[in-house]
mmCIF file of C-alpha atoms in Angstrom:
data_model
loop_
_atom_site.group_PDB
_atom_site.id
_atom_site.type_symbol
_atom_site.label_atom_id
_atom_site.label_comp_id
_atom_site.label_asym_id
_atom_site.label_seq_id
_atom_site.Cartn_x
_atom_site.Cartn_y
_atom_site.Cartn_z
ATOM 1 C CA UNK A 99 101.203 123.982 99.108
ATOM 2 C CA UNK A 100 97.494 124.442 99.366
ATOM 3 C CA UNK A 101 95.918 122.506 102.232
ATOM 4 C CA UNK A 102 92.593 120.785 101.939
ATOM 5 C CA UNK A 103 90.047 120.809 104.749
ATOM 6 C CA UNK A 104 86.795 118.896 104.707
ATOM 7 C CA UNK A 105 84.403 121.835 104.379
ATOM 8 C CA UNK A 106 86.336 123.558 101.641
ATOM 9 C CA UNK A 107 86.988 120.234 99.969
ATOM 10 C CA UNK A 108 83.303 119.451 99.729
ATOM 11 C CA UNK A 109 82.528 122.867 98.223
ATOM 12 C CA UNK A 110 85.319 122.642 95.669
ATOM 13 C CA UNK A 111 84.782 119.023 94.709
ATOM 14 C CA UNK A 112 81.014 119.289 94.355
ATOM 15 C CA UNK A 113 81.520 121.870 91.627
ATOM 16 C CA UNK A 114 83.437 119.530 89.309
ATOM 17 C CA UNK A 115 81.740 119.004 85.950
ATOM 18 C CA UNK A 116 82.085 115.265 85.656
ATOM 19 C CA UNK A 117 81.132 114.602 82.053
ATOM 20 C CA UNK A 118 83.544 117.313 80.898
ATOM 21 C CA UNK A 119 86.284 115.901 83.131
ATOM 22 C CA UNK A 120 85.722 112.414 81.794
ATOM 23 C CA UNK A 121 85.779 113.672 78.218
ATOM 24 C CA UNK A 122 88.935 115.666 78.845
ATOM 25 C CA UNK A 123 90.782 112.609 80.084
ATOM 26 C CA UNK A 124 89.439 110.085 77.592
ATOM 27 C CA UNK A 125 91.965 108.590 75.209
ATOM 28 C CA UNK A 126 91.309 109.068 71.488
ATOM 29 C CA UNK A 127 88.794 106.591 70.099
ATOM 30 C CA UNK A 128 91.401 104.801 68.019
ATOM 31 C CA UNK A 129 93.618 104.263 71.061
ATOM 32 C CA UNK A 130 91.114 103.262 73.704
ATOM 33 C CA UNK A 131 87.660 104.100 74.932
ATOM 34 C CA UNK A 132 85.971 105.756 77.850
ATOM 35 C CA UNK A 133 82.382 105.855 79.008
ATOM 36 C CA UNK A 134 80.258 106.233 82.110
ATOM 37 C CA UNK A 135 77.462 104.102 83.507
ATOM 38 C CA UNK A 136 75.354 103.848 86.608
ATOM 39 C CA UNK A 137 76.802 101.513 89.217
ATOM 40 C CA UNK A 138 73.477 99.932 90.134
ATOM 41 C CA UNK A 139 71.065 98.765 87.443
ATOM 42 C CA UNK A 140 68.145 99.356 89.802
ATOM 43 C CA UNK A 141 67.820 100.571 93.369
ATOM 44 C CA UNK A 142 70.835 100.010 95.561
ATOM 45 C CA UNK A 143 70.249 97.655 98.502
ATOM 46 C CA UNK A 144 70.705 100.576 100.897
ATOM 47 C CA UNK A 145 68.909 103.589 99.401
ATOM 48 C CA UNK A 146 70.380 107.025 99.970
ATOM 49 C CA UNK A 147 68.577 108.972 102.696
ATOM 50 C CA UNK A 148 69.479 112.607 103.257
ATOM 51 C CA UNK A 149 69.298 113.178 106.989
ATOM 52 C CA UNK A 150 68.603 116.509 108.709
ATOM 53 C CA UNK A 151 71.423 118.365 110.380
ATOM 54 C CA UNK A 152 71.536 119.294 114.082
ATOM 55 C CA UNK A 153 69.091 122.166 113.417
ATOM 56 C CA UNK A 154 66.692 119.880 111.565
ATOM 57 C CA UNK A 155 67.516 121.272 108.118
ATOM 58 C CA UNK A 156 67.767 119.038 105.057
ATOM 59 C CA UNK A 157 70.417 119.806 102.489
ATOM 60 C CA UNK A 158 69.464 119.862 98.825
ATOM 61 C CA UNK A 159 70.267 116.703 96.826
ATOM 62 C CA UNK A 160 73.288 116.991 94.551
ATOM 63 C CA UNK A 161 74.424 114.755 91.718
ATOM 64 C CA UNK A 162 77.841 114.011 93.187
ATOM 65 C CA UNK A 163 77.485 111.836 96.240
ATOM 66 C CA UNK A 164 73.767 111.121 95.880
ATOM 67 C CA UNK A 165 74.053 108.741 92.929
ATOM 68 C CA UNK A 166 76.611 106.057 92.221
ATOM 69 C CA UNK A 167 78.337 106.046 88.829
ATOM 70 C CA UNK A 168 81.394 104.565 87.189
ATOM 71 C CA UNK A 169 83.722 106.442 84.843
ATOM 72 C CA UNK A 170 85.553 103.775 82.861
ATOM 73 C CA UNK A 171 88.802 104.407 80.966
ATOM 74 C CA UNK A 172 90.078 101.440 78.974
ATOM 75 C CA UNK A 173 93.510 101.242 77.319
ATOM 76 C CA UNK A 174 93.809 99.922 73.757
ATOM 77 C CA UNK A 175 93.220 96.199 73.601
ATOM 78 C CA UNK A 176 96.720 95.751 72.195
ATOM 79 C CA UNK A 177 98.203 97.428 75.270
ATOM 80 C CA UNK A 178 95.911 96.053 77.987
ATOM 81 C CA UNK A 179 97.719 93.840 80.513
ATOM 82 C CA UNK A 180 94.566 92.729 82.327
ATOM 83 C CA UNK A 181 94.997 94.934 85.386
ATOM 84 C CA UNK A 182 92.265 97.317 86.490
ATOM 85 C CA UNK A 183 91.945 99.807 89.346
ATOM 86 C CA UNK A 184 88.696 100.896 90.946
ATOM 87 C CA UNK A 185 89.634 104.365 92.199
ATOM 88 C CA UNK A 186 87.822 106.115 95.057
ATOM 89 C CA UNK A 187 88.307 109.912 95.203
ATOM 90 C CA UNK A 188 88.659 111.653 98.546
ATOM 91 C CA UNK A 189 86.594 114.354 100.193
ATOM 92 C CA UNK A 190 86.134 113.411 103.840
ATOM 93 C CA UNK A 191 82.980 111.404 102.990
ATOM 94 C CA UNK A 192 81.430 114.882 102.530
ATOM 95 C CA UNK A 193 82.395 115.503 98.899
ATOM 96 C CA UNK A 194 84.246 113.902 96.003
ATOM 97 C CA UNK A 195 87.369 115.237 94.253
ATOM 98 C CA UNK A 196 86.603 113.552 90.982
ATOM 99 C CA UNK A 197 89.331 115.222 88.928
ATOM 100 C CA UNK A 198 92.865 115.183 90.408
ATOM 101 C CA UNK A 199 92.004 112.261 92.704
ATOM 102 C CA UNK A 200 89.933 110.514 90.041
ATOM 103 C CA UNK A 201 89.624 110.947 86.288
ATOM 104 C CA UNK A 202 92.913 112.836 85.870
ATOM 105 C CA UNK A 203 94.695 109.564 86.696
ATOM 106 C CA UNK A 204 93.411 107.910 83.495
ATOM 107 C CA UNK A 205 96.445 108.636 81.261
ATOM 108 C CA UNK A 206 98.888 107.333 83.882
ATOM 109 C CA UNK A 207 97.130 103.992 84.214
ATOM 110 C CA UNK A 208 96.056 103.584 80.581
ATOM 111 C CA UNK A 209 99.579 104.292 79.337
ATOM 112 C CA UNK A 210 100.650 101.275 81.389
ATOM 113 C CA UNK A 211 97.924 99.039 79.988
ATOM 114 C CA UNK A 212 95.774 99.319 83.124
ATOM 115 C CA UNK A 213 92.050 100.008 83.010
ATOM 116 C CA UNK A 214 90.893 102.802 85.324
ATOM 117 C CA UNK A 215 87.410 102.722 86.811
ATOM 118 C CA UNK A 216 86.689 105.877 88.802
ATOM 119 C CA UNK A 217 83.942 105.317 91.341
ATOM 120 C CA UNK A 218 81.521 108.108 92.123
ATOM 121 C CA UNK A 219 80.344 106.531 95.360
ATOM 122 C CA UNK A 220 77.367 107.782 97.310
ATOM 123 C CA UNK A 221 78.171 109.829 100.387
ATOM 124 C CA UNK A 222 77.115 108.065 103.574
ATOM 125 C CA UNK A 223 75.455 110.806 105.639
ATOM 126 C CA UNK A 224 76.090 108.511 108.614
ATOM 127 C CA UNK A 225 74.996 105.251 106.947
ATOM 128 C CA UNK A 226 78.292 103.403 106.523
ATOM 129 C CA UNK A 227 76.840 100.618 104.368
ATOM 130 C CA UNK A 228 76.222 103.035 101.476
ATOM 131 C CA UNK A 229 79.791 103.753 100.249
ATOM 132 C CA UNK A 230 81.015 100.318 101.341
ATOM 133 C CA UNK A 231 78.433 98.486 99.234
ATOM 134 C CA UNK A 232 79.240 100.844 96.353
ATOM 135 C CA UNK A 233 82.948 99.996 96.283
ATOM 136 C CA UNK A 234 82.235 96.293 96.735
ATOM 137 C CA UNK A 235 79.777 96.385 93.833
ATOM 138 C CA UNK A 236 82.229 98.345 91.660
ATOM 139 C CA UNK A 237 84.800 95.581 92.073
ATOM 140 C CA UNK A 238 82.170 93.042 91.078
ATOM 141 C CA UNK A 239 81.098 95.080 88.043
ATOM 142 C CA UNK A 240 84.707 95.096 86.827
ATOM 143 C CA UNK A 241 84.812 91.311 87.107
ATOM 144 C CA UNK A 242 81.386 90.808 85.505
ATOM 145 C CA UNK A 243 82.568 92.822 82.502
ATOM 146 C CA UNK A 244 86.080 91.384 82.443
ATOM 147 C CA UNK A 245 85.850 89.859 78.971
ATOM 148 C CA UNK A 246 84.352 92.933 77.295
ATOM 149 C CA UNK A 247 86.738 95.321 79.063
ATOM 150 C CA UNK A 248 89.901 93.183 78.538
ATOM 151 C CA UNK A 249 90.327 92.761 82.292
ATOM 152 C CA UNK A 250 91.739 89.754 84.106
ATOM 153 C CA UNK A 251 89.244 89.108 86.945
ATOM 154 C CA UNK A 252 92.187 88.109 89.134
ATOM 155 C CA UNK A 253 93.940 91.452 88.607
ATOM 156 C CA UNK A 254 91.294 93.901 89.811
ATOM 157 C CA UNK A 255 92.636 96.327 92.395
ATOM 158 C CA UNK A 256 91.277 99.223 94.411
ATOM 159 C CA UNK A 257 92.708 102.656 95.119
ATOM 160 C CA UNK A 258 91.748 105.786 96.953
ATOM 161 C CA UNK A 259 92.820 109.131 98.379
ATOM 162 C CA UNK A 260 92.233 110.386 101.929
ATOM 163 C CA UNK A 261 88.680 109.281 102.863
ATOM 164 C CA UNK A 262 88.654 107.423 99.550
ATOM 165 C CA UNK A 263 91.757 105.687 100.879
ATOM 166 C CA UNK A 264 89.760 104.696 103.936
ATOM 167 C CA UNK A 265 87.094 103.272 101.649
ATOM 168 C CA UNK A 266 89.734 101.416 99.625
ATOM 169 C CA UNK A 267 91.325 100.007 102.791
ATOM 170 C CA UNK A 268 87.841 98.983 103.947
ATOM 171 C CA UNK A 269 87.356 97.136 100.658
ATOM 172 C CA UNK A 270 90.735 95.484 101.320
ATOM 173 C CA UNK A 271 89.837 94.287 104.814
ATOM 174 C CA UNK A 272 86.055 93.734 104.916
ATOM 175 C CA UNK A 273 85.467 91.617 101.803
ATOM 176 C CA UNK A 274 84.938 88.372 103.739
ATOM 177 C CA UNK A 275 81.766 89.817 105.276
ATOM 178 C CA UNK A 276 80.379 91.996 102.471
ATOM 179 C CA UNK A 277 77.425 94.305 102.906
ATOM 180 C CA UNK A 278 75.533 92.307 100.269
ATOM 181 C CA UNK A 279 76.080 88.646 99.427
ATOM 182 C CA UNK A 280 76.983 87.812 95.837
ATOM 183 C CA UNK A 281 78.627 84.975 93.943
ATOM 184 C CA UNK A 282 81.150 87.405 92.395
ATOM 185 C CA UNK A 283 84.084 88.246 94.650
ATOM 186 C CA UNK A 284 84.539 91.794 95.957
ATOM 187 C CA UNK A 285 88.076 91.145 97.235
ATOM 188 C CA UNK A 286 90.609 93.485 95.609
ATOM 189 C CA UNK A 287 93.750 91.829 94.247
ATOM 190 C CA UNK A 288 95.904 94.853 95.159
ATOM 191 C CA UNK A 289 95.447 98.288 96.694
ATOM 192 C CA UNK A 290 96.856 101.796 96.169
ATOM 193 C CA UNK A 291 96.382 104.210 99.068
ATOM 194 C CA UNK A 292 97.201 107.897 98.722
ATOM 195 C CA UNK A 293 97.449 109.645 102.129
ATOM 196 C CA UNK A 294 94.633 107.443 103.466
ATOM 197 C CA UNK A 295 92.595 107.723 106.606
ATOM 198 C CA UNK A 296 93.104 104.245 108.053
ATOM 199 C CA UNK A 297 92.269 104.501 111.731
ATOM 200 C CA UNK A 298 89.103 105.705 113.424
ATOM 201 C CA UNK A 299 90.764 105.706 116.842
ATOM 202 C CA UNK A 300 90.652 109.154 118.482
ATOM 203 C CA UNK A 301 94.403 109.781 118.549
ATOM 204 C CA UNK A 302 94.891 109.068 114.831
ATOM 205 C CA UNK A 303 91.685 109.637 112.895
ATOM 206 C CA UNK A 304 90.424 112.550 110.866
ATOM 207 C CA UNK A 305 87.297 113.235 112.911
ATOM 208 C CA UNK A 306 85.223 114.625 110.037
ATOM 209 C CA UNK A 307 85.800 111.511 107.975
ATOM 210 C CA UNK A 308 84.792 109.309 110.897
ATOM 211 C CA UNK A 309 81.627 111.222 111.782
ATOM 212 C CA UNK A 310 80.517 111.502 108.153
ATOM 213 C CA UNK A 311 80.762 107.727 107.729
ATOM 214 C CA UNK A 312 79.451 106.577 111.091
ATOM 215 C CA UNK A 313 77.311 109.501 112.230
ATOM 216 C CA UNK A 314 77.766 111.527 115.388
ATOM 217 C CA UNK A 315 76.498 108.844 117.782
ATOM 218 C CA UNK A 316 78.270 105.635 116.820
ATOM 219 C CA UNK A 317 78.966 102.556 118.948
ATOM 220 C CA UNK A 318 82.558 101.959 120.059
ATOM 221 C CA UNK A 319 82.609 98.668 118.172
ATOM 222 C CA UNK A 320 82.205 100.568 114.882
ATOM 223 C CA UNK A 321 85.137 102.782 115.781
ATOM 224 C CA UNK A 322 87.223 99.627 116.087
ATOM 225 C CA UNK A 323 85.611 97.842 113.121
ATOM 226 C CA UNK A 324 86.568 100.646 110.749
ATOM 227 C CA UNK A 325 90.027 101.172 112.198
ATOM 228 C CA UNK A 326 91.359 99.089 109.372
ATOM 229 C CA UNK A 327 94.821 98.604 110.847
ATOM 230 C CA UNK A 328 93.069 96.131 113.184
ATOM 231 C CA UNK A 329 91.322 94.293 110.335
ATOM 232 C CA UNK A 330 94.385 93.228 108.326
ATOM 233 C CA UNK A 331 95.095 89.516 107.913
ATOM 234 C CA UNK A 332 97.012 87.301 105.505
ATOM 235 C CA UNK A 333 94.228 87.619 102.900
ATOM 236 C CA UNK A 334 94.511 91.408 102.738
ATOM 237 C CA UNK A 335 95.817 92.355 99.269
ATOM 238 C CA UNK A 336 99.306 93.694 98.576
ATOM 239 C CA UNK A 337 99.336 97.459 99.060
ATOM 240 C CA UNK A 338 101.187 100.619 97.999
ATOM 241 C CA UNK A 339 100.953 103.535 100.452
ATOM 242 C CA UNK A 340 101.990 107.150 99.826
ATOM 243 C CA UNK A 341 102.088 110.033 102.346
ATOM 244 C CA UNK A 342 103.804 113.368 102.886
ATOM 245 C CA UNK A 343 105.797 113.874 106.069
ATOM 246 C CA UNK A 344 104.128 117.252 106.621
ATOM 247 C CA UNK A 345 100.534 116.086 106.132
ATOM 248 C CA UNK A 346 98.685 118.076 108.785
ATOM 249 C CA UNK A 347 95.181 116.823 107.940
ATOM 250 C CA UNK A 348 95.625 113.032 108.104
ATOM 251 C CA UNK A 349 98.306 111.832 110.514
ATOM 252 C CA UNK A 350 101.051 110.021 108.606
ATOM 253 C CA UNK A 351 101.046 107.391 111.356
ATOM 254 C CA UNK A 352 97.870 106.055 109.695
ATOM 255 C CA UNK A 353 100.098 104.771 106.893
ATOM 256 C CA UNK A 354 102.749 103.470 109.279
ATOM 257 C CA UNK A 355 100.221 101.464 111.297
ATOM 258 C CA UNK A 356 98.682 99.930 108.186
ATOM 259 C CA UNK A 357 102.097 99.069 106.745
ATOM 260 C CA UNK A 358 103.122 97.475 110.039
ATOM 261 C CA UNK A 359 99.926 95.411 110.125
ATOM 262 C CA UNK A 360 100.491 94.249 106.538
ATOM 263 C CA UNK A 361 104.099 93.314 107.236
ATOM 264 C CA UNK A 362 103.148 91.391 110.372
ATOM 265 C CA UNK A 363 100.499 89.499 108.372
ATOM 266 C CA UNK A 364 103.037 88.571 105.677
ATOM 267 C CA UNK A 365 101.373 90.759 103.016
ATOM 268 C CA UNK A 366 103.696 92.489 100.493
ATOM 269 C CA UNK A 367 103.574 96.243 101.053
ATOM 270 C CA UNK A 368 105.408 99.361 99.907
ATOM 271 C CA UNK A 369 105.396 102.568 101.989
ATOM 272 C CA UNK A 370 106.600 105.946 100.665
ATOM 273 C CA UNK A 371 106.731 109.110 102.761
ATOM 274 C CA UNK A 372 107.712 112.198 100.774
ATOM 275 C CA UNK A 373 109.433 115.116 102.542
ATOM 276 C CA UNK A 374 106.789 117.745 101.774
ATOM 277 C CA UNK A 375 103.496 118.037 99.948
ATOM 278 C CA UNK A 376 100.895 118.319 102.653
ATOM 279 C CA UNK A 377 97.579 116.629 102.019
ATOM 280 C CA UNK A 378 95.557 116.134 98.877
ATOM 281 C CA UNK A 379 98.166 116.168 96.122
ATOM 282 C CA UNK A 380 96.592 113.447 93.975
ATOM 283 C CA UNK A 381 98.096 113.723 90.528
ATOM 284 C CA UNK A 382 98.403 117.522 90.636
ATOM 285 C CA UNK A 383 101.479 118.879 88.922
ATOM 286 C CA UNK A 384 102.267 121.262 91.803
ATOM 287 C CA UNK A 385 103.161 118.355 94.077
ATOM 288 C CA UNK A 386 106.921 118.786 94.499
ATOM 289 C CA UNK A 387 107.557 115.035 94.465
ATOM 290 C CA UNK A 388 105.107 114.081 91.725
ATOM 291 C CA UNK A 389 107.823 112.618 89.478
ATOM 292 C CA UNK A 390 109.211 110.477 92.299
ATOM 293 C CA UNK A 391 105.756 109.384 93.396
ATOM 294 C CA UNK A 392 104.694 108.351 89.905
ATOM 295 C CA UNK A 393 107.956 106.507 89.400
ATOM 296 C CA UNK A 394 107.571 104.657 92.691
ATOM 297 C CA UNK A 395 104.007 103.684 91.855
ATOM 298 C CA UNK A 396 104.824 102.624 88.298
ATOM 299 C CA UNK A 397 107.686 100.407 89.486
ATOM 300 C CA UNK A 398 105.445 98.800 92.090
ATOM 301 C CA UNK A 399 102.678 98.116 89.539
ATOM 302 C CA UNK A 400 105.230 96.386 87.314
ATOM 303 C CA UNK A 401 106.452 94.163 90.166
ATOM 304 C CA UNK A 402 103.527 91.745 90.102
#
């Protein structure tokens, strides 16, 4: 099984041709519709600033990670059950795997009557508010467009893989104190976490994910604030968690700690640890336990 590391991940994921990927996964017009749109109608509250590296060099701007967009996949109105998922691809907060951790999931969710909204969030470059305000706004956009998109505003969930799982768990635990105030709620109603980074504590975290979000010189209180196992309470949404036992990039204990925190808070949770698969399987067909994983997830989605 191919392993994914942050540097290679960024290089691979930044090469994805998003419009082609979205078109490839769109349902036929007579069965549903798909489209893309900018997340923010104007400037985002926290503008993206590309910071110099340790040698003082500025990287070139790229489309992925420097602008926030939504890729929306809606099931047929006759099939829609009101549920929607805002999905955050992984990439260590250094890149975005928009295909097998993003748009390739559209058929799975649409076939079950669930709208999929893939979030191309801006990469933080050490400014944590940037991706956090993006996911919070994406949840609000889904609710603002609930009528047009056949979405129940009380059935809007969040999902994410790896660092995208950290962002999704942040959305699940930091909604009471959002980056930007708004009358529309940014609390997810449920969460799906694929091999997520949960903790920023030294013994558990993926250090690249932590430093890309917080920067290299972050205060200890931010390390604790974004260790989301410590931020769970009874208002945290019900959650599905999937890991591989042999994940050697993100410690599986991240999932165990989050599950334990959810259980202790009385929040319904489902934890699945597959025997093999490593890290970064998404919806790739070469994941040995793809059938089991999809079955587990489908059953969970039908349980509420």
